[in-house]
Short mmCIF file of C-alpha atoms in Angstrom, two decimals:
data_model
loop_
_atom_site.label_atom_id
_atom_site.label_comp_id
_atom_site.label_asym_id
_atom_site.label_seq_id
_atom_site.Cartn_x
_atom_site.Cartn_y
_atom_site.Cartn_z
CA MET A 1 134.31 72.57 55.26
CA GLU A 2 136.15 75.67 54.19
CA ILE A 3 138.80 76.77 56.68
CA LYS A 4 138.69 80.55 56.98
CA THR A 5 141.41 82.96 58.01
CA LEU A 6 141.06 85.06 61.15
CA GLU A 7 140.48 88.08 58.94
CA GLN A 8 137.61 86.31 57.17
CA LEU A 9 136.06 85.29 60.48
CA GLN A 10 136.23 88.88 61.75
CA ALA A 11 134.85 90.46 58.56
CA VAL A 12 131.47 92.16 58.79
CA ASP A 13 128.69 90.71 56.65
CA GLU A 14 127.43 93.95 55.12
CA ARG A 15 123.93 92.46 54.70
CA THR A 16 123.46 92.39 58.47
CA LEU A 17 124.02 96.14 58.82
CA HIS A 18 120.64 96.89 57.18
CA PHE A 19 118.73 95.62 60.23
CA THR A 20 118.64 98.17 63.03
CA PRO A 21 116.78 98.27 66.36
CA TRP A 22 114.30 100.60 64.64
CA GLY A 23 113.73 98.52 61.50
CA LEU A 24 115.47 98.64 58.15
CA GLY A 25 118.20 101.22 57.76
CA ARG A 26 121.96 101.22 58.05
CA MET A 27 124.16 100.65 61.10
CA HIS A 28 127.89 101.08 61.57
CA ALA A 29 129.69 97.78 62.17
CA GLU A 30 130.72 98.79 65.71
CA ASP A 31 127.15 99.76 66.64
CA SER A 32 125.81 96.53 65.18
CA ALA A 33 128.28 94.43 67.15
CA GLU A 34 127.38 96.21 70.40
CA PHE A 35 123.64 95.92 69.74
CA HIS A 36 123.80 92.20 69.03
CA GLN A 37 125.94 91.54 72.11
CA ARG A 38 123.43 93.39 74.27
CA VAL A 39 120.51 91.42 72.80
CA ILE A 40 122.25 88.08 73.38
CA ALA A 41 123.33 89.10 76.90
CA ARG A 42 119.66 89.49 77.91
CA LEU A 43 118.59 86.05 76.77
CA GLU A 44 117.87 83.39 79.36
CA LEU A 45 117.45 79.72 78.55
CA ALA A 46 114.61 77.71 80.06
CA ASP A 47 115.56 75.31 82.83
CA GLU A 48 114.53 72.40 80.58
CA VAL A 49 117.31 73.13 78.05
CA ALA A 50 119.85 70.31 77.95
CA GLU A 51 123.25 70.97 79.54
CA SER A 52 125.12 70.40 76.25
CA THR A 53 122.90 72.96 74.50
CA ARG A 54 123.29 75.38 77.41
CA ASN A 55 127.10 75.06 77.23
CA LYS A 56 127.12 75.73 73.49
CA PHE A 57 124.82 78.73 73.96
CA GLU A 58 127.11 80.19 76.63
CA GLN A 59 130.13 79.63 74.39
CA LEU A 60 128.42 81.53 71.57
CA ARG A 61 127.20 84.25 73.93
CA ARG A 62 130.80 84.89 75.02
CA GLY A 63 131.82 85.15 71.39
CA ALA A 64 134.13 82.19 71.78
CA PRO A 65 134.62 80.08 68.69
CA PRO A 66 135.00 76.32 69.23
CA GLY A 67 138.40 75.59 70.71
CA CYS A 68 138.74 79.05 72.29
CA PRO A 69 136.62 78.87 75.44
CA ALA A 70 138.52 81.62 77.29
CA ARG A 71 137.65 84.41 74.87
CA ARG A 72 135.33 87.01 76.38
CA THR A 73 133.37 89.92 74.98
CA PRO A 74 134.03 93.39 76.43
CA GLY A 75 132.28 93.99 79.72
CA ARG A 76 131.79 90.29 80.52
#
């Protein structure tokens, strides 16, 4: 596994900016980050989802990388 720097982990993948809420186009990185956070915030897992999966999902929803469970996204 390649260990990445914080800067690499925070870098925007330019390919993802071509997918907008209205189809193909071009989004600013800040708008894309907000949009994706709002989409993820609306998701609800079914009651049948295993607790370990639910915990991992919540960790990802908060934007917390493994080992940093206290990190929160704005407004959460």
